[in-house]
């Protein structure tokens, strides 16, 4: 009888934990209805820029001076989508968090300043998403290429794109700890895999994605960098270079 009592208490504890998790997940999603997130899940890309989103907030420079930020995206997640602009040429800029440029207003982004320098003959299309690797950017490029028909493409690159492009390195990094599934080019096929965390929760729980990723980044802060991980296995580093070149 004693073991039955223990089992029943254990099951009740599991049920209570499940109910609490469901309530917290529902509350978290409700908050996001009124404050749309910058990124939402995507079956192929893993996550994508949300839109339309408009946020007005305060930022702080390295010298402590505060400034105002007006972050805005179009319905398709682009920071700039000048499809209706009557222009002779079209400029497409694509990249990761540097191009998402969440810390600055639209008109102060590097690509907006470039468009202003180029003049009225150019229409601007710009898409960036924090944490993106080269393959995700390539997939976005392919999706919108025929619609935009750009005359010039600026493809912004960052050093972390290298390990983001292979599961072997991405799954062992502590920097930019990613719990959301990401596509990888493996052979001739694109395969979506989860580099960290529990795949089921990472695919379906907004609260899990938000809390675990931030907790992990705080925990691993100052620990071994992805470059140190890559140097310990030169073969995987070379493979990451080869995959990046193929993309």
PDB file of C-alpha atoms in Angstrom:
ATOM      1  CA  UNK A   1       0.000   0.000   0.000  1.00  0.00           C
ATOM      2  CA  UNK A   2       2.879   2.335   0.752  1.00  0.00           C
ATOM      3  CA  UNK A   3       4.279   2.186  -2.768  1.00  0.00           C
ATOM      4  CA  UNK A   4       0.816   2.901  -4.213  1.00  0.00           C
ATOM      5  CA  UNK A   5       0.598   6.014  -2.068  1.00  0.00           C
ATOM      6  CA  UNK A   6       4.012   7.139  -3.289  1.00  0.00           C
ATOM      7  CA  UNK A   7       3.042   6.566  -6.914  1.00  0.00           C
ATOM      8  CA  UNK A   8      -0.233   8.457  -6.515  1.00  0.00           C
ATOM      9  CA  UNK A   9       1.562  11.396  -4.910  1.00  0.00           C
ATOM     10  CA  UNK A  10       4.150  11.382  -7.659  1.00  0.00           C
ATOM     11  CA  UNK A  11       1.439  11.395 -10.333  1.00  0.00           C
ATOM     12  CA  UNK A  12      -0.366  14.252  -8.576  1.00  0.00           C
ATOM     13  CA  UNK A  13       2.902  16.183  -8.468  1.00  0.00           C
ATOM     14  CA  UNK A  14       3.403  15.626 -12.199  1.00  0.00           C
ATOM     15  CA  UNK A  15      -0.163  16.737 -12.891  1.00  0.00           C
ATOM     16  CA  UNK A  16       0.279  19.884 -10.808  1.00  0.00           C
ATOM     17  CA  UNK A  17       3.549  20.672 -12.628  1.00  0.00           C
ATOM     18  CA  UNK A  18       1.870  20.138 -16.005  1.00  0.00           C
ATOM     19  CA  UNK A  19      -1.054  22.386 -15.091  1.00  0.00           C
ATOM     20  CA  UNK A  20       1.284  25.096 -13.803  1.00  0.00           C
ATOM     21  CA  UNK A  21       3.361  24.906 -16.988  1.00  0.00           C
ATOM     22  CA  UNK A  22       0.215  25.163 -19.113  1.00  0.00           C
ATOM     23  CA  UNK A  23      -0.984  28.216 -17.172  1.00  0.00           C
ATOM     24  CA  UNK A  24       2.420  29.933 -17.469  1.00  0.00           C
ATOM     25  CA  UNK A  25       2.631  29.099 -21.192  1.00  0.00           C
ATOM     26  CA  UNK A  26      -0.858  30.503 -21.765  1.00  0.00           C
ATOM     27  CA  UNK A  27      -0.068  33.672 -19.805  1.00  0.00           C
ATOM     28  CA  UNK A  28       3.189  34.153 -21.724  1.00  0.00           C
ATOM     29  CA  UNK A  29       1.437  33.796 -25.078  1.00  0.00           C
ATOM     30  CA  UNK A  30      -1.302  36.195 -23.960  1.00  0.00           C
ATOM     31  CA  UNK A  31       1.327  38.827 -23.183  1.00  0.00           C
ATOM     32  CA  UNK A  32       2.723  38.364 -26.688  1.00  0.00           C
ATOM     33  CA  UNK A  33      -0.675  39.092 -28.195  1.00  0.00           C
ATOM     34  CA  UNK A  34      -0.447  42.639 -26.818  1.00  0.00           C
ATOM     35  CA  UNK A  35       3.324  42.918 -27.332  1.00  0.00           C
ATOM     36  CA  UNK A  36       4.179  40.992 -30.513  1.00  0.00           C
ATOM     37  CA  UNK A  37       7.625  39.356 -30.423  1.00  0.00           C
ATOM     38  CA  UNK A  38      10.339  40.313 -32.898  1.00  0.00           C
ATOM     39  CA  UNK A  39      10.653  36.678 -33.983  1.00  0.00           C
ATOM     40  CA  UNK A  40       8.142  33.862 -34.477  1.00  0.00           C
ATOM     41  CA  UNK A  41       8.592  30.156 -35.228  1.00  0.00           C
ATOM     42  CA  UNK A  42       8.937  28.999 -38.816  1.00  0.00           C
ATOM     43  CA  UNK A  43       8.865  25.385 -40.025  1.00  0.00           C
ATOM     44  CA  UNK A  44      11.750  25.793 -42.473  1.00  0.00           C
ATOM     45  CA  UNK A  45      13.772  28.729 -41.150  1.00  0.00           C
ATOM     46  CA  UNK A  46      13.428  27.779 -37.482  1.00  0.00           C
ATOM     47  CA  UNK A  47      12.379  31.341 -36.691  1.00  0.00           C
ATOM     48  CA  UNK A  48      11.724  34.445 -38.748  1.00  0.00           C
ATOM     49  CA  UNK A  49      11.285  38.158 -38.332  1.00  0.00           C
ATOM     50  CA  UNK A  50       7.743  39.019 -37.254  1.00  0.00           C
ATOM     51  CA  UNK A  51       5.618  41.646 -38.918  1.00  0.00           C
ATOM     52  CA  UNK A  52       4.089  44.042 -38.861  1.00  0.00           C
ATOM     53  CA  UNK A  53       5.739  45.135 -35.616  1.00  0.00           C
ATOM     54  CA  UNK A  54       6.106  48.655 -34.238  1.00  0.00           C
ATOM     55  CA  UNK A  55       8.002  49.340 -31.025  1.00  0.00           C
ATOM     56  CA  UNK A  56       9.049  52.651 -29.566  1.00  0.00           C
ATOM     57  CA  UNK A  57      11.550  52.358 -26.738  1.00  0.00           C
ATOM     58  CA  UNK A  58      14.653  53.851 -25.158  1.00  0.00           C
ATOM     59  CA  UNK A  59      18.226  52.779 -25.852  1.00  0.00           C
ATOM     60  CA  UNK A  60      21.516  53.617 -24.184  1.00  0.00           C
ATOM     61  CA  UNK A  61      24.844  54.263 -25.878  1.00  0.00           C
ATOM     62  CA  UNK A  62      28.155  52.992 -24.537  1.00  0.00           C
ATOM     63  CA  UNK A  63      28.818  56.440 -23.028  1.00  0.00           C
ATOM     64  CA  UNK A  64      25.560  56.311 -21.059  1.00  0.00           C
ATOM     65  CA  UNK A  65      23.587  58.723 -23.236  1.00  0.00           C
ATOM     66  CA  UNK A  66      19.978  57.639 -23.790  1.00  0.00           C
ATOM     67  CA  UNK A  67      18.227  57.839 -27.150  1.00  0.00           C
ATOM     68  CA  UNK A  68      14.859  56.941 -28.678  1.00  0.00           C
ATOM     69  CA  UNK A  69      14.325  53.894 -30.895  1.00  0.00           C
ATOM     70  CA  UNK A  70      11.510  53.340 -33.352  1.00  0.00           C
ATOM     71  CA  UNK A  71      11.749  49.727 -34.512  1.00  0.00           C
ATOM     72  CA  UNK A  72       9.372  48.863 -37.334  1.00  0.00           C
ATOM     73  CA  UNK A  73       8.903  45.920 -39.706  1.00  0.00           C
ATOM     74  CA  UNK A  74       6.638  45.346 -42.681  1.00  0.00           C
ATOM     75  CA  UNK A  75       4.059  42.556 -42.816  1.00  0.00           C
ATOM     76  CA  UNK A  76       6.676  40.130 -44.169  1.00  0.00           C
ATOM     77  CA  UNK A  77       9.244  40.984 -41.478  1.00  0.00           C
ATOM     78  CA  UNK A  78      11.436  43.277 -43.616  1.00  0.00           C
ATOM     79  CA  UNK A  79      12.762  46.439 -41.965  1.00  0.00           C
ATOM     80  CA  UNK A  80      12.472  48.098 -45.366  1.00  0.00           C
ATOM     81  CA  UNK A  81      10.125  46.973 -48.120  1.00  0.00           C
ATOM     82  CA  UNK A  82       9.898  49.722 -50.720  1.00  0.00           C
ATOM     83  CA  UNK A  83       7.929  47.736 -53.283  1.00  0.00           C
ATOM     84  CA  UNK A  84       5.764  50.742 -54.154  1.00  0.00           C
ATOM     85  CA  UNK A  85       8.706  53.098 -54.576  1.00  0.00           C
ATOM     86  CA  UNK A  86       9.146  54.133 -58.207  1.00  0.00           C
ATOM     87  CA  UNK A  87      12.888  53.646 -58.590  1.00  0.00           C
ATOM     88  CA  UNK A  88      15.241  52.605 -61.348  1.00  0.00           C
ATOM     89  CA  UNK A  89      17.280  50.184 -59.208  1.00  0.00           C
ATOM     90  CA  UNK A  90      16.596  47.859 -56.281  1.00  0.00           C
ATOM     91  CA  UNK A  91      18.938  47.191 -53.374  1.00  0.00           C
ATOM     92  CA  UNK A  92      18.464  44.095 -51.208  1.00  0.00           C
ATOM     93  CA  UNK A  93      20.314  43.864 -47.885  1.00  0.00           C
ATOM     94  CA  UNK A  94      20.183  40.636 -45.899  1.00  0.00           C
ATOM     95  CA  UNK A  95      21.956  39.465 -42.753  1.00  0.00           C
ATOM     96  CA  UNK A  96      21.705  38.557 -39.073  1.00  0.00           C
ATOM     97  CA  UNK A  97      21.331  40.708 -35.948  1.00  0.00           C
ATOM     98  CA  UNK A  98      23.585  43.442 -37.373  1.00  0.00           C
ATOM     99  CA  UNK A  99      21.057  43.910 -40.162  1.00  0.00           C
ATOM    100  CA  UNK A 100      18.041  43.398 -37.928  1.00  0.00           C
ATOM    101  CA  UNK A 101      19.528  46.381 -36.059  1.00  0.00           C
ATOM    102  CA  UNK A 102      17.062  46.217 -33.187  1.00  0.00           C
ATOM    103  CA  UNK A 103      19.015  48.863 -31.278  1.00  0.00           C
ATOM    104  CA  UNK A 104      18.407  51.675 -33.778  1.00  0.00           C
ATOM    105  CA  UNK A 105      15.479  53.295 -35.547  1.00  0.00           C
ATOM    106  CA  UNK A 106      14.782  52.335 -39.147  1.00  0.00           C
ATOM    107  CA  UNK A 107      16.080  55.580 -40.616  1.00  0.00           C
ATOM    108  CA  UNK A 108      19.391  55.248 -38.707  1.00  0.00           C
ATOM    109  CA  UNK A 109      20.292  51.738 -39.895  1.00  0.00           C
ATOM    110  CA  UNK A 110      23.397  51.394 -42.047  1.00  0.00           C
ATOM    111  CA  UNK A 111      21.343  50.351 -45.070  1.00  0.00           C
ATOM    112  CA  UNK A 112      18.963  53.313 -44.735  1.00  0.00           C
ATOM    113  CA  UNK A 113      21.948  55.658 -44.688  1.00  0.00           C
ATOM    114  CA  UNK A 114      23.359  53.884 -47.740  1.00  0.00           C
ATOM    115  CA  UNK A 115      20.064  54.269 -49.600  1.00  0.00           C
ATOM    116  CA  UNK A 116      20.065  57.981 -48.785  1.00  0.00           C
ATOM    117  CA  UNK A 117      23.580  58.254 -50.200  1.00  0.00           C
ATOM    118  CA  UNK A 118      22.575  56.387 -53.377  1.00  0.00           C
ATOM    119  CA  UNK A 119      19.633  58.716 -53.995  1.00  0.00           C
ATOM    120  CA  UNK A 120      16.063  58.447 -55.242  1.00  0.00           C
ATOM    121  CA  UNK A 121      16.918  56.057 -58.059  1.00  0.00           C
ATOM    122  CA  UNK A 122      17.203  53.193 -55.543  1.00  0.00           C
ATOM    123  CA  UNK A 123      14.468  51.298 -53.678  1.00  0.00           C
ATOM    124  CA  UNK A 124      15.537  49.541 -50.486  1.00  0.00           C
ATOM    125  CA  UNK A 125      14.644  46.053 -49.247  1.00  0.00           C
ATOM    126  CA  UNK A 126      16.278  44.955 -45.987  1.00  0.00           C
ATOM    127  CA  UNK A 127      15.820  41.808 -43.919  1.00  0.00           C
ATOM    128  CA  UNK A 128      17.797  40.770 -40.850  1.00  0.00           C
ATOM    129  CA  UNK A 129      17.172  38.329 -38.017  1.00  0.00           C
ATOM    130  CA  UNK A 130      19.178  37.788 -34.864  1.00  0.00           C
ATOM    131  CA  UNK A 131      20.988  34.451 -34.668  1.00  0.00           C
ATOM    132  CA  UNK A 132      20.662  33.643 -38.358  1.00  0.00           C
ATOM    133  CA  UNK A 133      23.280  31.569 -40.133  1.00  0.00           C
ATOM    134  CA  UNK A 134      24.157  31.746 -43.814  1.00  0.00           C
ATOM    135  CA  UNK A 135      21.699  29.024 -44.841  1.00  0.00           C
ATOM    136  CA  UNK A 136      18.721  30.784 -43.239  1.00  0.00           C
ATOM    137  CA  UNK A 137      19.673  34.009 -45.000  1.00  0.00           C
ATOM    138  CA  UNK A 138      20.027  32.110 -48.271  1.00  0.00           C
ATOM    139  CA  UNK A 139      16.547  30.604 -47.874  1.00  0.00           C
ATOM    140  CA  UNK A 140      15.056  34.068 -47.280  1.00  0.00           C
ATOM    141  CA  UNK A 141      16.943  35.323 -50.330  1.00  0.00           C
ATOM    142  CA  UNK A 142      15.523  32.531 -52.498  1.00  0.00           C
ATOM    143  CA  UNK A 143      11.984  33.068 -51.182  1.00  0.00           C
ATOM    144  CA  UNK A 144      11.830  36.773 -52.079  1.00  0.00           C
ATOM    145  CA  UNK A 145      14.206  36.925 -55.043  1.00  0.00           C
ATOM    146  CA  UNK A 146      11.594  36.791 -57.809  1.00  0.00           C
ATOM    147  CA  UNK A 147       9.366  39.286 -56.013  1.00  0.00           C
ATOM    148  CA  UNK A 148      12.115  41.832 -55.427  1.00  0.00           C
ATOM    149  CA  UNK A 149      14.330  41.226 -58.488  1.00  0.00           C
ATOM    150  CA  UNK A 150      17.268  43.125 -56.936  1.00  0.00           C
ATOM    151  CA  UNK A 151      19.951  44.869 -58.979  1.00  0.00           C
ATOM    152  CA  UNK A 152      22.380  44.722 -56.072  1.00  0.00           C
ATOM    153  CA  UNK A 153      22.556  42.420 -53.025  1.00  0.00           C
ATOM    154  CA  UNK A 154      24.539  43.194 -49.884  1.00  0.00           C
ATOM    155  CA  UNK A 155      24.875  39.987 -47.865  1.00  0.00           C
ATOM    156  CA  UNK A 156      26.107  40.891 -44.378  1.00  0.00           C
ATOM    157  CA  UNK A 157      28.268  38.236 -42.722  1.00  0.00           C
ATOM    158  CA  UNK A 158      29.404  37.686 -39.132  1.00  0.00           C
ATOM    159  CA  UNK A 159      31.976  35.305 -37.670  1.00  0.00           C
ATOM    160  CA  UNK A 160      29.364  33.231 -35.820  1.00  0.00           C
ATOM    161  CA  UNK A 161      27.748  32.338 -39.169  1.00  0.00           C
ATOM    162  CA  UNK A 162      30.507  29.794 -39.619  1.00  0.00           C
ATOM    163  CA  UNK A 163      29.523  27.572 -36.696  1.00  0.00           C
ATOM    164  CA  UNK A 164      25.825  28.318 -37.190  1.00  0.00           C
ATOM    165  CA  UNK A 165      26.095  26.562 -40.539  1.00  0.00           C
ATOM    166  CA  UNK A 166      26.914  23.084 -39.176  1.00  0.00           C
ATOM    167  CA  UNK A 167      25.157  21.070 -36.512  1.00  0.00           C
ATOM    168  CA  UNK A 168      28.443  19.635 -35.208  1.00  0.00           C
ATOM    169  CA  UNK A 169      29.761  23.047 -34.119  1.00  0.00           C
ATOM    170  CA  UNK A 170      26.430  24.720 -33.393  1.00  0.00           C
ATOM    171  CA  UNK A 171      25.406  21.987 -30.935  1.00  0.00           C
ATOM    172  CA  UNK A 172      28.600  22.432 -28.899  1.00  0.00           C
ATOM    173  CA  UNK A 173      28.727  26.203 -28.614  1.00  0.00           C
ATOM    174  CA  UNK A 174      27.863  28.155 -25.501  1.00  0.00           C
ATOM    175  CA  UNK A 175      27.936  31.590 -27.167  1.00  0.00           C
ATOM    176  CA  UNK A 176      24.601  32.523 -28.792  1.00  0.00           C
ATOM    177  CA  UNK A 177      23.061  29.466 -27.118  1.00  0.00           C
ATOM    178  CA  UNK A 178      20.209  28.488 -29.428  1.00  0.00           C
ATOM    179  CA  UNK A 179      17.333  26.247 -28.292  1.00  0.00           C
ATOM    180  CA  UNK A 180      15.221  26.770 -31.414  1.00  0.00           C
ATOM    181  CA  UNK A 181      15.417  24.319 -34.348  1.00  0.00           C
ATOM    182  CA  UNK A 182      17.585  25.555 -37.213  1.00  0.00           C
ATOM    183  CA  UNK A 183      18.043  24.321 -40.814  1.00  0.00           C
ATOM    184  CA  UNK A 184      21.404  22.823 -41.782  1.00  0.00           C
ATOM    185  CA  UNK A 185      22.718  21.859 -45.203  1.00  0.00           C
ATOM    186  CA  UNK A 186      23.636  18.181 -44.869  1.00  0.00           C
ATOM    187  CA  UNK A 187      24.692  16.608 -48.142  1.00  0.00           C
ATOM    188  CA  UNK A 188      22.287  17.910 -50.767  1.00  0.00           C
ATOM    189  CA  UNK A 189      19.345  18.254 -48.371  1.00  0.00           C
ATOM    190  CA  UNK A 190      18.221  20.871 -45.868  1.00  0.00           C
ATOM    191  CA  UNK A 191      17.525  19.282 -42.485  1.00  0.00           C
ATOM    192  CA  UNK A 192      15.951  21.108 -39.541  1.00  0.00           C
ATOM    193  CA  UNK A 193      17.560  20.087 -36.249  1.00  0.00           C
ATOM    194  CA  UNK A 194      17.630  21.399 -32.690  1.00  0.00           C
ATOM    195  CA  UNK A 195      21.228  22.163 -31.594  1.00  0.00           C
ATOM    196  CA  UNK A 196      20.371  22.422 -27.895  1.00  0.00           C
ATOM    197  CA  UNK A 197      17.570  21.610 -25.467  1.00  0.00           C
ATOM    198  CA  UNK A 198      14.555  19.270 -25.849  1.00  0.00           C
ATOM    199  CA  UNK A 199      13.304  19.280 -29.472  1.00  0.00           C
ATOM    200  CA  UNK A 200       9.597  18.872 -28.598  1.00  0.00           C
ATOM    201  CA  UNK A 201       9.606  21.781 -26.147  1.00  0.00           C
ATOM    202  CA  UNK A 202      11.775  23.902 -28.432  1.00  0.00           C
ATOM    203  CA  UNK A 203       9.323  23.463 -31.303  1.00  0.00           C
ATOM    204  CA  UNK A 204       6.098  24.079 -29.384  1.00  0.00           C
ATOM    205  CA  UNK A 205       6.719  26.113 -26.220  1.00  0.00           C
ATOM    206  CA  UNK A 206       7.267  29.870 -26.448  1.00  0.00           C
ATOM    207  CA  UNK A 207       8.003  30.096 -22.724  1.00  0.00           C
ATOM    208  CA  UNK A 208      10.634  27.348 -22.948  1.00  0.00           C
ATOM    209  CA  UNK A 209      12.396  29.056 -25.833  1.00  0.00           C
ATOM    210  CA  UNK A 210      12.416  32.414 -24.090  1.00  0.00           C
ATOM    211  CA  UNK A 211      13.491  31.313 -20.615  1.00  0.00           C
ATOM    212  CA  UNK A 212      15.962  28.512 -21.375  1.00  0.00           C
ATOM    213  CA  UNK A 213      17.906  30.428 -24.014  1.00  0.00           C
ATOM    214  CA  UNK A 214      18.396  33.442 -21.723  1.00  0.00           C
ATOM    215  CA  UNK A 215      19.242  31.339 -18.693  1.00  0.00           C
ATOM    216  CA  UNK A 216      21.806  29.359 -20.692  1.00  0.00           C
ATOM    217  CA  UNK A 217      23.463  32.468 -22.109  1.00  0.00           C
ATOM    218  CA  UNK A 218      23.769  33.943 -18.627  1.00  0.00           C
ATOM    219  CA  UNK A 219      25.169  30.663 -17.279  1.00  0.00           C
ATOM    220  CA  UNK A 220      27.729  30.206 -20.064  1.00  0.00           C
ATOM    221  CA  UNK A 221      28.810  33.838 -20.110  1.00  0.00           C
ATOM    222  CA  UNK A 222      32.603  33.976 -20.099  1.00  0.00           C
ATOM    223  CA  UNK A 223      33.044  30.270 -20.811  1.00  0.00           C
ATOM    224  CA  UNK A 224      34.717  28.568 -23.772  1.00  0.00           C
ATOM    225  CA  UNK A 225      33.993  30.330 -27.051  1.00  0.00           C
ATOM    226  CA  UNK A 226      32.880  28.578 -30.254  1.00  0.00           C
ATOM    227  CA  UNK A 227      36.239  29.418 -31.814  1.00  0.00           C
ATOM    228  CA  UNK A 228      37.992  27.452 -29.056  1.00  0.00           C
ATOM    229  CA  UNK A 229      35.614  24.561 -29.720  1.00  0.00           C
ATOM    230  CA  UNK A 230      36.360  24.698 -33.435  1.00  0.00           C
ATOM    231  CA  UNK A 231      40.114  24.751 -32.933  1.00  0.00           C
ATOM    232  CA  UNK A 232      39.946  21.533 -30.918  1.00  0.00           C
ATOM    233  CA  UNK A 233      38.524  19.741 -33.952  1.00  0.00           C
ATOM    234  CA  UNK A 234      40.093  21.015 -37.154  1.00  0.00           C
ATOM    235  CA  UNK A 235      38.141  18.549 -39.314  1.00  0.00           C
ATOM    236  CA  UNK A 236      34.788  19.973 -38.200  1.00  0.00           C
ATOM    237  CA  UNK A 237      36.134  23.493 -38.673  1.00  0.00           C
ATOM    238  CA  UNK A 238      37.130  22.653 -42.268  1.00  0.00           C
ATOM    239  CA  UNK A 239      33.730  21.043 -42.854  1.00  0.00           C
ATOM    240  CA  UNK A 240      32.023  24.221 -41.603  1.00  0.00           C
ATOM    241  CA  UNK A 241      34.097  26.245 -44.074  1.00  0.00           C
ATOM    242  CA  UNK A 242      33.148  23.897 -46.909  1.00  0.00           C
ATOM    243  CA  UNK A 243      29.428  24.031 -46.068  1.00  0.00           C
ATOM    244  CA  UNK A 244      29.553  27.826 -45.882  1.00  0.00           C
ATOM    245  CA  UNK A 245      31.231  27.969 -49.288  1.00  0.00           C
ATOM    246  CA  UNK A 246      28.555  25.693 -50.777  1.00  0.00           C
ATOM    247  CA  UNK A 247      25.761  27.864 -49.460  1.00  0.00           C
TER     248      UNK A 247
END
